Short mmCIF file of C-alpha atoms in Angstrom, two decimals:
data_model
loop_
_atom_site.label_atom_id
_atom_site.label_comp_id
_atom_site.label_asym_id
_atom_site.label_seq_id
_atom_site.Cartn_x
_atom_site.Cartn_y
_atom_site.Cartn_z
CA UNK A 1 32.78 -17.46 -3.38
CA UNK A 2 32.21 -16.18 0.11
CA UNK A 3 31.66 -18.93 2.66
CA UNK A 4 28.19 -17.86 3.81
CA UNK A 5 27.95 -20.75 6.25
CA UNK A 6 31.06 -19.56 8.04
CA UNK A 7 29.65 -16.04 8.32
CA UNK A 8 26.34 -17.43 9.61
CA UNK A 9 28.39 -19.35 12.20
CA UNK A 10 29.96 -16.12 13.41
CA UNK A 11 26.55 -14.63 14.16
CA UNK A 12 25.36 -17.87 15.69
CA UNK A 13 28.39 -18.01 18.00
CA UNK A 14 27.98 -14.33 18.88
CA UNK A 15 24.47 -15.05 20.06
CA UNK A 16 25.39 -18.31 21.78
CA UNK A 17 28.30 -16.83 23.71
CA UNK A 18 26.65 -13.43 24.09
CA UNK A 19 29.68 -11.76 22.56
CA UNK A 20 29.25 -9.02 19.98
CA UNK A 21 31.37 -9.40 16.86
CA UNK A 22 32.94 -7.03 14.32
CA UNK A 23 30.86 -6.35 11.21
CA UNK A 24 30.91 -9.16 8.64
CA UNK A 25 31.62 -6.53 5.99
CA UNK A 26 34.85 -5.57 7.78
CA UNK A 27 36.68 -8.53 6.25
CA UNK A 28 34.06 -9.41 3.61
CA UNK A 29 33.34 -6.17 1.78
CA UNK A 30 32.24 -8.23 -1.23
CA UNK A 31 29.14 -9.48 0.59
CA UNK A 32 25.97 -8.67 -1.35
CA UNK A 33 22.54 -8.02 0.17
CA UNK A 34 21.36 -11.31 -1.36
CA UNK A 35 24.27 -13.11 0.34
CA UNK A 36 23.25 -11.44 3.58
CA UNK A 37 19.66 -12.70 3.25
CA UNK A 38 21.04 -16.22 2.71
CA UNK A 39 23.03 -15.88 5.92
CA UNK A 40 19.91 -14.68 7.73
CA UNK A 41 17.94 -17.66 6.40
CA UNK A 42 20.68 -20.12 7.45
CA UNK A 43 20.41 -19.03 11.07
CA UNK A 44 16.61 -18.80 11.02
CA UNK A 45 16.65 -22.37 9.67
CA UNK A 46 18.85 -23.47 12.55
CA UNK A 47 16.52 -21.92 15.09
CA UNK A 48 13.41 -23.46 13.59
CA UNK A 49 15.21 -26.83 13.51
CA UNK A 50 15.66 -26.36 17.27
CA UNK A 51 11.93 -25.78 17.71
CA UNK A 52 11.42 -22.06 17.21
CA UNK A 53 8.54 -21.08 14.96
CA UNK A 54 8.40 -18.27 12.42
CA UNK A 55 5.39 -16.10 13.38
CA UNK A 56 5.94 -13.20 11.01
CA UNK A 57 8.27 -10.64 9.50
CA UNK A 58 9.59 -7.23 10.41
CA UNK A 59 10.35 -4.43 8.03
CA UNK A 60 13.39 -2.32 8.79
CA UNK A 61 14.98 0.82 7.34
CA UNK A 62 11.59 2.29 6.47
CA UNK A 63 12.54 5.87 7.30
CA UNK A 64 14.50 8.16 5.00
CA UNK A 65 16.80 8.97 7.94
CA UNK A 66 17.80 5.31 8.44
CA UNK A 67 18.11 4.70 4.71
CA UNK A 68 20.40 7.73 4.38
CA UNK A 69 22.46 6.56 7.35
CA UNK A 70 23.16 3.24 5.63
CA UNK A 71 23.30 4.69 2.14
CA UNK A 72 20.39 2.63 0.82
CA UNK A 73 17.11 3.51 -0.85
CA UNK A 74 14.95 0.62 0.18
CA UNK A 75 13.93 -1.13 3.40
CA UNK A 76 15.04 -4.57 4.56
CA UNK A 77 13.30 -7.33 6.44
CA UNK A 78 13.85 -9.94 9.12
CA UNK A 79 12.00 -12.89 10.59
CA UNK A 80 9.92 -12.87 13.76
CA UNK A 81 10.10 -16.03 15.84
CA UNK A 82 7.73 -17.06 18.60
CA UNK A 83 10.68 -16.91 20.97
CA UNK A 84 11.04 -13.18 20.28
CA UNK A 85 7.58 -12.21 21.47
CA UNK A 86 7.35 -10.77 24.96
CA UNK A 87 4.09 -10.47 26.85
CA UNK A 88 2.81 -7.36 28.55
CA UNK A 89 3.16 -7.19 32.30
CA UNK A 90 6.33 -9.14 33.03
CA UNK A 91 9.74 -7.44 32.84
CA UNK A 92 11.75 -8.08 29.71
CA UNK A 93 14.81 -10.13 30.68
CA UNK A 94 18.00 -8.20 30.10
CA UNK A 95 20.48 -11.09 29.96
CA UNK A 96 19.96 -12.24 26.36
CA UNK A 97 20.17 -8.71 24.99
CA UNK A 98 23.27 -7.05 23.55
CA UNK A 99 22.62 -3.32 23.03
CA UNK A 100 18.86 -3.01 22.66
CA UNK A 101 16.93 -0.01 21.39
CA UNK A 102 13.19 0.59 21.52
CA UNK A 103 10.84 1.62 18.71
CA UNK A 104 7.10 2.17 18.42
CA UNK A 105 5.46 0.61 15.39
CA UNK A 106 2.18 -0.45 13.88
CA UNK A 107 1.85 -4.21 13.47
CA UNK A 108 -0.52 -6.11 11.24
CA UNK A 109 -2.01 -9.56 11.53
CA UNK A 110 -2.50 -11.17 8.14
CA UNK A 111 -5.87 -12.68 7.31
CA UNK A 112 -4.92 -13.96 3.88
CA UNK A 113 -1.69 -15.02 2.26
CA UNK A 114 -0.12 -12.29 0.15
CA UNK A 115 2.53 -12.91 -2.46
CA UNK A 116 4.32 -10.53 -4.80
CA UNK A 117 5.03 -9.31 -7.37
CA UNK A 118 2.28 -6.84 -8.22
CA UNK A 119 0.92 -6.40 -4.70
CA UNK A 120 -0.73 -2.96 -4.20
CA UNK A 121 -1.69 -1.30 -0.94
CA UNK A 122 -5.30 -2.19 -1.73
CA UNK A 123 -4.27 -5.85 -1.80
CA UNK A 124 -2.71 -5.36 1.62
CA UNK A 125 -5.88 -3.70 2.92
CA UNK A 126 -7.78 -6.72 1.68
CA UNK A 127 -5.38 -9.28 3.15
CA UNK A 128 -4.93 -7.77 6.60
CA UNK A 129 -7.05 -8.92 9.52
CA UNK A 130 -6.18 -6.11 11.92
CA UNK A 131 -3.68 -3.47 12.92
CA UNK A 132 -2.30 -3.23 16.45
CA UNK A 133 0.21 -0.96 18.22
CA UNK A 134 3.54 -2.62 18.92
CA UNK A 135 6.91 -2.08 20.52
CA UNK A 136 9.95 -3.49 18.79
CA UNK A 137 13.18 -4.00 20.68
CA UNK A 138 15.87 -3.97 18.04
CA UNK A 139 19.29 -5.32 18.88
CA UNK A 140 22.56 -5.99 17.13
CA UNK A 141 25.01 -8.79 17.46
CA UNK A 142 27.47 -6.49 15.69
CA UNK A 143 29.71 -4.56 18.08
CA UNK A 144 28.59 -0.97 18.74
CA UNK A 145 25.93 -1.19 16.00
CA UNK A 146 28.68 -0.56 13.41
CA UNK A 147 26.47 -2.00 10.70
CA UNK A 148 26.36 -1.71 6.98
CA UNK A 149 23.26 -2.87 5.12
CA UNK A 150 24.67 -6.39 4.65
CA UNK A 151 25.52 -6.70 8.33
CA UNK A 152 22.05 -5.85 9.55
CA UNK A 153 20.36 -8.08 6.96
CA UNK A 154 22.57 -11.04 7.90
CA UNK A 155 21.79 -10.36 11.58
CA UNK A 156 18.05 -10.86 10.99
CA UNK A 157 17.57 -7.14 10.32
CA UNK A 158 18.83 -6.36 13.83
CA UNK A 159 15.80 -7.98 15.40
CA UNK A 160 15.53 -8.57 19.12
CA UNK A 161 12.14 -8.85 20.77
CA UNK A 162 8.68 -7.46 20.19
CA UNK A 163 5.53 -6.74 22.15
CA UNK A 164 2.07 -6.57 20.59
CA UNK A 165 -0.70 -4.44 22.06
CA UNK A 166 -4.18 -5.76 22.70
CA UNK A 167 -6.25 -3.13 20.89
CA UNK A 168 -6.42 -4.79 17.48
CA UNK A 169 -8.45 -2.66 15.08
CA UNK A 170 -9.75 -3.01 11.59
CA UNK A 171 -7.79 -0.93 9.12
CA UNK A 172 -10.84 1.20 8.29
CA UNK A 173 -11.20 2.19 11.94
CA UNK A 174 -7.89 4.03 12.27
CA UNK A 175 -6.11 6.50 9.99
CA UNK A 176 -2.87 4.56 9.92
CA UNK A 177 -0.80 7.28 8.26
CA UNK A 178 -2.08 10.02 10.55
CA UNK A 179 -2.06 8.31 13.93
CA UNK A 180 0.35 9.98 16.35
CA UNK A 181 2.82 8.15 18.56
CA UNK A 182 4.84 9.44 21.52
CA UNK A 183 7.64 7.47 23.14
CA UNK A 184 8.62 8.02 26.80
CA UNK A 185 11.57 6.57 28.72
CA UNK A 186 11.18 6.52 32.50
CA UNK A 187 8.35 9.01 32.17
CA UNK A 188 10.23 11.52 30.01
CA UNK A 189 9.31 12.17 26.41
CA UNK A 190 12.08 11.00 24.07
CA UNK A 191 10.55 11.33 20.62
CA UNK A 192 7.36 11.30 18.60
CA UNK A 193 6.21 10.11 15.19
CA UNK A 194 3.21 9.37 13.00
CA UNK A 195 2.18 6.33 10.98
CA UNK A 196 3.33 7.92 7.73
CA UNK A 197 6.93 7.63 8.97
CA UNK A 198 6.84 3.99 7.85
CA UNK A 199 7.45 4.43 4.13
CA UNK A 200 4.61 6.94 3.76
CA UNK A 201 1.94 4.59 5.10
CA UNK A 202 2.17 1.34 7.06
CA UNK A 203 0.14 -0.38 4.33
CA UNK A 204 2.67 0.76 1.67
CA UNK A 205 5.39 -0.74 3.82
CA UNK A 206 3.67 -4.14 3.87
CA UNK A 207 3.09 -3.92 0.10
CA UNK A 208 6.84 -3.32 -0.32
CA UNK A 209 7.60 -6.41 1.76
CA UNK A 210 5.16 -8.65 -0.11
CA UNK A 211 6.66 -7.57 -3.43
CA UNK A 212 10.23 -7.90 -2.14
CA UNK A 213 9.57 -11.41 -0.76
CA UNK A 214 7.99 -12.31 -4.09
CA UNK A 215 11.45 -12.02 -5.63
CA UNK A 216 12.52 -14.95 -3.44
CA UNK A 217 9.25 -16.84 -4.01
CA UNK A 218 8.27 -16.29 -0.38
CA UNK A 219 4.72 -15.31 0.70
CA UNK A 220 3.40 -13.39 3.65
CA UNK A 221 1.30 -16.13 5.17
CA UNK A 222 -2.17 -15.89 6.65
CA UNK A 223 -1.85 -15.55 10.42
CA UNK A 224 1.59 -13.97 10.30
CA UNK A 225 2.48 -10.81 12.21
CA UNK A 226 4.12 -7.98 10.27
CA UNK A 227 5.94 -5.16 12.06
CA UNK A 228 5.67 -2.40 9.49
CA UNK A 229 8.55 -0.13 10.51
CA UNK A 230 9.64 2.29 13.22
CA UNK A 231 7.68 5.54 13.57
CA UNK A 232 10.61 7.38 15.15
CA UNK A 233 14.31 6.90 15.88
CA UNK A 234 15.21 3.89 18.01
CA UNK A 235 15.88 4.79 21.66
CA UNK A 236 18.74 3.25 23.69
CA UNK A 237 17.63 1.07 26.57
CA UNK A 238 19.41 0.14 29.80
CA UNK A 239 18.54 -2.40 32.49
CA UNK A 240 15.59 -1.25 34.56
CA UNK A 241 14.36 1.27 32.00
CA UNK A 242 10.62 1.68 31.66
CA UNK A 243 9.20 2.57 28.24
CA UNK A 244 5.76 3.95 27.48
CA UNK A 245 4.57 4.20 23.90
CA UNK A 246 1.29 6.05 23.43
CA UNK A 247 -0.74 5.79 20.21
CA UNK A 248 -3.34 8.55 19.91
CA UNK A 249 -6.86 7.38 20.69
CA UNK A 250 -5.76 3.79 20.40
CA UNK A 251 -3.56 2.20 23.04
CA UNK A 252 -0.67 2.98 25.37
CA UNK A 253 1.93 0.23 25.67
CA UNK A 254 4.15 -0.17 28.72
CA UNK A 255 7.31 -2.20 28.91
CA UNK A 256 10.03 -2.48 31.54
CA UNK A 257 13.44 -4.07 31.22
CA UNK A 258 14.48 -6.27 34.12
CA UNK A 259 17.39 -5.04 36.18
CA UNK A 260 20.63 -6.60 34.92
CA UNK A 261 21.16 -8.85 37.95
CA UNK A 262 17.76 -10.48 37.58
CA UNK A 263 18.62 -12.06 34.27
CA UNK A 264 20.70 -15.15 33.71
CA UNK A 265 24.46 -14.62 33.87
CA UNK A 266 26.23 -13.41 30.75
CA UNK A 267 26.98 -16.13 28.23
CA UNK A 268 23.77 -17.98 28.95
CA UNK A 269 23.24 -18.96 25.37
CA UNK A 270 21.33 -18.17 22.24
CA UNK A 271 18.19 -16.84 23.83
CA UNK A 272 16.20 -16.49 20.65
CA UNK A 273 16.51 -20.20 20.00
CA UNK A 274 15.89 -21.26 23.56
CA UNK A 275 13.21 -18.97 24.83
CA UNK A 276 13.19 -17.87 28.40
CA UNK A 277 11.35 -16.12 31.13
CA UNK A 278 8.82 -13.55 30.10
CA UNK A 279 8.49 -14.96 26.61
CA UNK A 280 5.69 -16.80 25.02
CA UNK A 281 6.40 -20.26 23.68
CA UNK A 282 4.91 -21.69 20.48
CA UNK B 1 -22.73 0.27 -40.61
CA UNK B 2 -21.85 -2.34 -37.98
CA UNK B 3 -20.97 -4.95 -40.58
CA UNK B 4 -18.75 -2.62 -42.54
CA UNK B 5 -17.12 -1.60 -39.27
CA UNK B 6 -16.33 -5.23 -38.44
CA UNK B 7 -15.13 -6.12 -41.90
CA UNK B 8 -12.66 -3.30 -41.90
CA UNK B 9 -11.28 -4.48 -38.59
CA UNK B 10 -12.54 -1.25 -37.11
CA UNK B 11 -12.20 -2.35 -33.48
CA UNK B 12 -8.63 -3.54 -33.98
CA UNK B 13 -7.70 -0.29 -35.72
CA UNK B 14 -9.30 1.80 -32.97
CA UNK B 15 -7.37 -0.12 -30.31
CA UNK B 16 -4.15 0.47 -32.26
CA UNK B 17 -4.80 4.22 -32.47
CA UNK B 18 -5.60 4.53 -28.78
CA UNK B 19 -2.56 2.50 -27.74
CA UNK B 20 -0.32 4.56 -29.98
CA UNK B 21 -1.63 7.72 -28.30
CA UNK B 22 -0.72 6.33 -24.87
CA UNK B 23 2.70 5.08 -25.93
CA UNK B 24 3.70 8.21 -27.86
CA UNK B 25 1.96 10.53 -25.41
CA UNK B 26 0.42 12.32 -28.35
CA UNK B 27 -3.30 12.87 -28.77
CA UNK B 28 -5.19 11.40 -31.72
CA UNK B 29 -8.23 12.66 -33.62
CA UNK B 30 -11.56 11.40 -32.30
CA UNK B 31 -12.43 7.92 -33.55
CA UNK B 32 -15.87 9.19 -34.53
CA UNK B 33 -14.28 11.56 -37.05
CA UNK B 34 -13.42 8.58 -39.23
CA UNK B 35 -15.75 5.81 -38.10
CA UNK B 36 -19.35 5.62 -37.00
CA UNK B 37 -19.38 4.13 -33.52
CA UNK B 38 -22.29 2.83 -31.50
CA UNK B 39 -22.08 2.66 -27.71
CA UNK B 40 -21.90 -1.15 -27.97
CA UNK B 41 -18.98 -0.93 -30.34
CA UNK B 42 -17.28 1.60 -28.10
CA UNK B 43 -17.45 -0.76 -25.10
CA UNK B 44 -16.13 -3.55 -27.34
CA UNK B 45 -13.13 -1.38 -28.20
CA UNK B 46 -12.56 -0.61 -24.51
CA UNK B 47 -12.73 -4.31 -23.72
CA UNK B 48 -10.10 -5.14 -26.33
CA UNK B 49 -7.94 -2.20 -25.30
CA UNK B 50 -7.79 -3.44 -21.70
CA UNK B 51 -7.28 -7.05 -22.82
CA UNK B 52 -3.96 -5.98 -24.33
CA UNK B 53 -2.84 -4.69 -20.91
CA UNK B 54 -4.16 -7.78 -19.13
CA UNK B 55 -2.28 -10.02 -21.55
CA UNK B 56 0.86 -8.02 -20.75
CA UNK B 57 0.49 -8.80 -17.03
CA UNK B 58 -1.68 -5.96 -15.74
CA UNK B 59 -4.46 -6.78 -13.30
CA UNK B 60 -7.90 -5.20 -13.21
CA UNK B 61 -8.54 -3.96 -9.67
CA UNK B 62 -11.80 -2.10 -10.17
CA UNK B 63 -13.76 0.45 -12.16
CA UNK B 64 -14.29 4.17 -12.54
CA UNK B 65 -17.50 5.95 -13.28
CA UNK B 66 -17.68 8.89 -15.66
CA UNK B 67 -20.30 11.46 -16.66
CA UNK B 68 -21.94 11.23 -13.25
CA UNK B 69 -22.59 14.92 -12.64
CA UNK B 70 -25.70 16.75 -13.85
CA UNK B 71 -23.45 19.29 -15.62
CA UNK B 72 -21.45 16.67 -17.50
CA UNK B 73 -24.55 14.69 -18.46
CA UNK B 74 -26.18 17.81 -19.83
CA UNK B 75 -23.04 18.82 -21.68
CA UNK B 76 -22.77 15.39 -23.32
CA UNK B 77 -26.53 15.13 -23.71
CA UNK B 78 -26.72 11.72 -22.02
CA UNK B 79 -28.74 10.28 -19.18
CA UNK B 80 -26.63 7.23 -18.33
CA UNK B 81 -23.10 7.36 -16.91
CA UNK B 82 -20.20 5.43 -18.42
CA UNK B 83 -17.55 3.25 -16.86
CA UNK B 84 -13.86 2.54 -17.41
CA UNK B 85 -11.57 -0.12 -16.00
CA UNK B 86 -8.88 0.44 -13.37
CA UNK B 87 -5.62 -1.49 -13.58
CA UNK B 88 -3.09 -2.08 -10.79
CA UNK B 89 -0.50 0.00 -12.65
CA UNK B 90 -2.76 3.09 -12.48
CA UNK B 91 -2.75 3.13 -8.66
CA UNK B 92 -0.38 5.60 -6.99
CA UNK B 93 0.55 6.09 -3.35
CA UNK B 94 -0.59 9.16 -1.44
CA UNK B 95 1.84 12.01 -2.12
CA UNK B 96 3.75 10.06 -4.73
CA UNK B 97 5.31 11.92 -7.65
CA UNK B 98 3.72 11.52 -11.07
CA UNK B 99 5.84 12.33 -14.10
CA UNK B 100 4.00 14.83 -16.26
CA UNK B 101 5.68 13.47 -19.38
CA UNK B 102 3.99 10.07 -18.92
CA UNK B 103 0.69 11.70 -19.88
CA UNK B 104 -0.76 13.78 -22.70
CA UNK B 105 -2.79 16.55 -21.06
CA UNK B 106 -3.65 15.39 -17.55
CA UNK B 107 -6.50 16.74 -15.45
CA UNK B 108 -7.28 15.90 -11.85
CA UNK B 109 -10.67 15.26 -10.26
CA UNK B 110 -11.67 14.79 -6.64
CA UNK B 111 -13.76 11.69 -5.96
CA UNK B 112 -15.04 9.25 -3.37
CA UNK B 113 -13.50 5.80 -3.76
CA UNK B 114 -15.22 2.77 -2.30
CA UNK B 115 -13.63 -0.59 -1.60
CA UNK B 116 -16.09 -3.44 -1.66
CA UNK B 117 -16.23 -6.01 1.10
CA UNK B 118 -18.78 -8.09 -0.73
CA UNK B 119 -20.08 -8.66 -4.25
CA UNK B 120 -22.73 -6.41 -5.79
CA UNK B 121 -25.30 -8.39 -7.72
CA UNK B 122 -27.65 -5.89 -9.40
CA UNK B 123 -30.56 -8.33 -9.05
CA UNK B 124 -30.27 -8.21 -5.28
CA UNK B 125 -28.64 -4.88 -4.55
CA UNK B 126 -31.18 -2.20 -5.41
CA UNK B 127 -30.89 0.65 -2.94
CA UNK B 128 -28.25 2.94 -1.48
CA UNK B 129 -28.74 1.03 1.80
CA UNK B 130 -28.04 -2.25 0.03
CA UNK B 131 -24.87 -0.80 -1.47
CA UNK B 132 -23.71 0.52 1.92
CA UNK B 133 -23.87 -3.00 3.32
CA UNK B 134 -21.55 -4.24 0.54
CA UNK B 135 -18.86 -1.59 1.09
CA UNK B 136 -15.94 -2.31 3.37
CA UNK B 137 -14.23 1.08 3.31
CA UNK B 138 -14.23 4.45 1.61
CA UNK B 139 -11.41 6.87 0.87
CA UNK B 140 -11.00 10.29 -0.67
CA UNK B 141 -9.35 9.94 -4.08
CA UNK B 142 -7.73 11.98 -6.81
CA UNK B 143 -8.30 10.67 -10.28
CA UNK B 144 -5.95 11.73 -13.04
CA UNK B 145 -7.83 11.63 -16.32
CA UNK B 146 -6.04 11.96 -19.63
CA UNK B 147 -8.14 11.81 -22.76
CA UNK B 148 -6.24 10.32 -25.63
CA UNK B 149 -8.12 12.72 -27.97
CA UNK B 150 -6.98 16.06 -29.31
CA UNK B 151 -8.24 19.00 -27.29
CA UNK B 152 -9.74 16.69 -24.64
CA UNK B 153 -12.86 16.72 -26.86
CA UNK B 154 -14.94 13.65 -27.60
CA UNK B 155 -18.39 12.22 -28.13
CA UNK B 156 -19.87 9.59 -25.83
CA UNK B 157 -18.65 6.56 -27.84
CA UNK B 158 -15.18 8.13 -28.12
CA UNK B 159 -14.74 8.46 -24.36
CA UNK B 160 -16.11 4.97 -23.70
CA UNK B 161 -13.67 3.46 -26.21
CA UNK B 162 -10.88 5.43 -24.49
CA UNK B 163 -11.54 3.66 -21.17
CA UNK B 164 -13.35 6.74 -19.87
CA UNK B 165 -10.09 8.75 -20.00
CA UNK B 166 -8.70 6.71 -17.08
CA UNK B 167 -5.00 7.27 -16.47
CA UNK B 168 -3.95 7.21 -12.79
CA UNK B 169 -5.52 7.42 -9.36
CA UNK B 170 -4.42 7.83 -5.78
CA UNK B 171 -6.30 7.11 -2.57
CA UNK B 172 -6.03 9.13 0.63
CA UNK B 173 -4.26 7.61 3.60
CA UNK B 174 -7.42 7.13 5.65
CA UNK B 175 -9.75 4.24 4.96
CA UNK B 176 -13.07 4.86 6.70
CA UNK B 177 -16.21 2.87 7.22
CA UNK B 178 -19.06 3.45 4.78
CA UNK B 179 -21.49 6.19 5.73
CA UNK B 180 -24.77 6.93 4.02
CA UNK B 181 -24.15 10.60 4.80
CA UNK B 182 -21.14 10.69 2.49
CA UNK B 183 -23.10 12.63 -0.12
CA UNK B 184 -23.14 15.60 2.29
CA UNK B 185 -19.46 15.49 3.28
CA UNK B 186 -17.71 18.70 2.29
CA UNK B 187 -15.08 18.26 -0.41
CA UNK B 188 -12.31 20.71 -1.26
CA UNK B 189 -9.74 20.58 -4.03
CA UNK B 190 -6.53 22.63 -3.82
CA UNK B 191 -3.93 23.26 -6.52
CA UNK B 192 -0.66 24.70 -5.23
CA UNK B 193 -2.43 25.73 -2.06
CA UNK B 194 -5.23 27.57 -3.79
CA UNK B 195 -8.78 26.28 -3.45
CA UNK B 196 -10.03 25.40 -6.93
CA UNK B 197 -13.13 23.38 -6.15
CA UNK B 198 -15.80 23.04 -3.49
CA UNK B 199 -18.78 20.70 -3.36
CA UNK B 200 -20.14 17.50 -1.96
CA UNK B 201 -20.38 13.97 -3.39
CA UNK B 202 -24.12 14.53 -3.92
CA UNK B 203 -22.93 15.79 -7.32
CA UNK B 204 -22.26 12.15 -8.14
CA UNK B 205 -25.67 10.88 -9.33
CA UNK B 206 -27.18 12.26 -6.12
CA UNK B 207 -25.12 9.85 -4.01
CA UNK B 208 -21.82 8.02 -4.69
CA UNK B 209 -23.47 4.72 -3.74
CA UNK B 210 -25.97 5.29 -6.56
CA UNK B 211 -22.96 5.32 -8.89
CA UNK B 212 -22.00 1.89 -7.58
CA UNK B 213 -25.54 0.69 -8.32
CA UNK B 214 -25.41 2.16 -11.82
CA UNK B 215 -22.04 0.52 -12.37
CA UNK B 216 -23.30 -2.88 -11.26
CA UNK B 217 -26.16 -2.62 -13.79
CA UNK B 218 -23.89 -1.44 -16.61
CA UNK B 219 -21.45 -4.30 -15.99
CA UNK B 220 -24.28 -6.84 -16.14
CA UNK B 221 -25.60 -5.28 -19.35
CA UNK B 222 -22.15 -5.37 -20.94
CA UNK B 223 -21.36 -8.95 -19.96
CA UNK B 224 -18.64 -8.06 -17.43
CA UNK B 225 -18.14 -10.14 -14.29
CA UNK B 226 -20.12 -8.72 -11.32
CA UNK B 227 -18.43 -6.46 -8.77
CA UNK B 228 -16.59 -8.55 -6.18
CA UNK B 229 -15.07 -8.13 -2.73
CA UNK B 230 -11.82 -6.19 -2.95
CA UNK B 231 -12.83 -4.22 -6.06
CA UNK B 232 -12.24 -0.48 -5.88
CA UNK B 233 -14.73 1.90 -7.49
CA UNK B 234 -14.03 5.54 -8.30
CA UNK B 235 -17.58 6.81 -8.11
CA UNK B 236 -17.24 9.97 -10.25
CA UNK B 237 -15.98 13.53 -10.08
CA UNK B 238 -17.36 15.72 -7.31
CA UNK B 239 -16.48 18.86 -9.27
CA UNK B 240 -14.65 20.15 -12.32
CA UNK B 241 -11.46 18.46 -13.58
CA UNK B 242 -8.42 20.69 -13.07
CA UNK B 243 -5.59 20.75 -15.65
CA UNK B 244 -2.17 20.10 -14.12
CA UNK B 245 1.43 20.59 -15.21
CA UNK B 246 4.86 19.58 -13.90
CA UNK B 247 5.51 21.31 -10.58
CA UNK B 248 1.87 21.35 -9.52
CA UNK B 249 0.83 19.91 -6.18
CA UNK B 250 -2.79 18.83 -5.78
CA UNK B 251 -4.54 18.13 -2.51
CA UNK B 252 -8.04 16.82 -2.04
CA UNK B 253 -9.81 17.03 1.32
CA UNK B 254 -13.03 15.23 2.18
CA UNK B 255 -14.65 15.90 5.55
CA UNK B 256 -14.49 12.76 7.76
CA UNK B 257 -12.09 11.05 5.34
CA UNK B 258 -8.88 13.06 5.51
CA UNK B 259 -6.83 14.18 2.55
CA UNK B 260 -5.04 12.91 -0.54
CA UNK B 261 -2.05 14.33 -2.39
CA UNK B 262 -0.42 14.19 -5.78
CA UNK B 263 2.75 15.86 -7.04
CA UNK B 264 3.33 16.41 -10.75
CA UNK B 265 7.04 16.34 -11.53
#
């Protein structure tokens, strides 16, 4: 039996001391995806015990390219905590981050609780309050992003921070699969995508998550935020970088990382559990 | 005739035949070749047929209308459309592959799907305007029909008993707000890139929302629960059903509502 608690401790310490670690699978190749989800839940449990609040879920590995890269054929998911949400306008503090990358996504706000199995995309349509453009800042506590599936799952699906737009729309007011997205770094186009990049349709992606969570007897709760998956490849970020993510006819999101020296000194602690400047508390 | 039909366990036998056709993917002779069937009895068979699926864990997510075009009604010599029941397991994702071998002799139709945001009580919902106010969203849809009868030939009671030939359906990626002009929206059906059908949803009882009204009345007549929020309704074929085989790619395009795709593999 693998000591899952010990592996959870490694990730916890990595975050606390702001020191990236080797992949868990390097010395524990026997780790299963289910083990990895248990590790994820152990650390989420620790953070909520310290006062953080689960505000939603994120779906990862929704593109064929990412799935091929990790040799998997289905997405994964992680938890969104209130401490991970950044607000528009203020610079995103650099100090708590390891090796962040930026993605444009479509987020949903749940109106009704949704629980698998047997959830269709029509059920999702029915259960969703609104869709809204979002930026996800993914990050990895694993050195140089040398992740296998189990590593990213254990590390909360490589979650970092996220920013929600303000232009919430009803699902019938935007063609979610067709909407175009362009991502700019410091004013230069880096990549583009469309809604269909998230598992064919952002609603299909949420249906996958609801059904997947159903296997663990977990529901997508009313009021939760769901990040439905990246619409293009994640883009490396550096201190001071400014990102612009434009969604056609919908909303353009802006986000700037603080210069490195403005953040707290390295080793400041497990930011996700403690919150910090530029973040929204519970 | 009805009594004899009941005594012989006619409904149970009909259900068995139809289920065997689905499971073996082999067509059966028309029920009406060996039993006299009234429309009431046909709906009773459909009800029992679907109850088997429901008991096995399927969920009913809506209804489909059939025989809604003037041409079809004339061909079948009827003046009232029919309905079938849609189960969660029939719903496909846009562009998803459908295995040809799961079906007997599939055909594809282009339709308007509506998703209800509110119940439709036929005592209170009487006009197309009333229906519009009960609809949350519409989508372009491809319906895959697959008669369980040899030669895709049947009488009215046969097709009703066979759940109106319902097999699979897929909705386009865009969900749009209801519009009373939908009956004039241009619809195009393509098979392997070639246009095989043009028309507008006015072919559906004059207006797709009229099909929802007709459905609400039929459900009440037949003792079904009334249409509720979240139900999906396939309102009826806009044009001819197109036979499909493995390797075929079908695309439906509805002006103002985007497109929908199906791949037969």
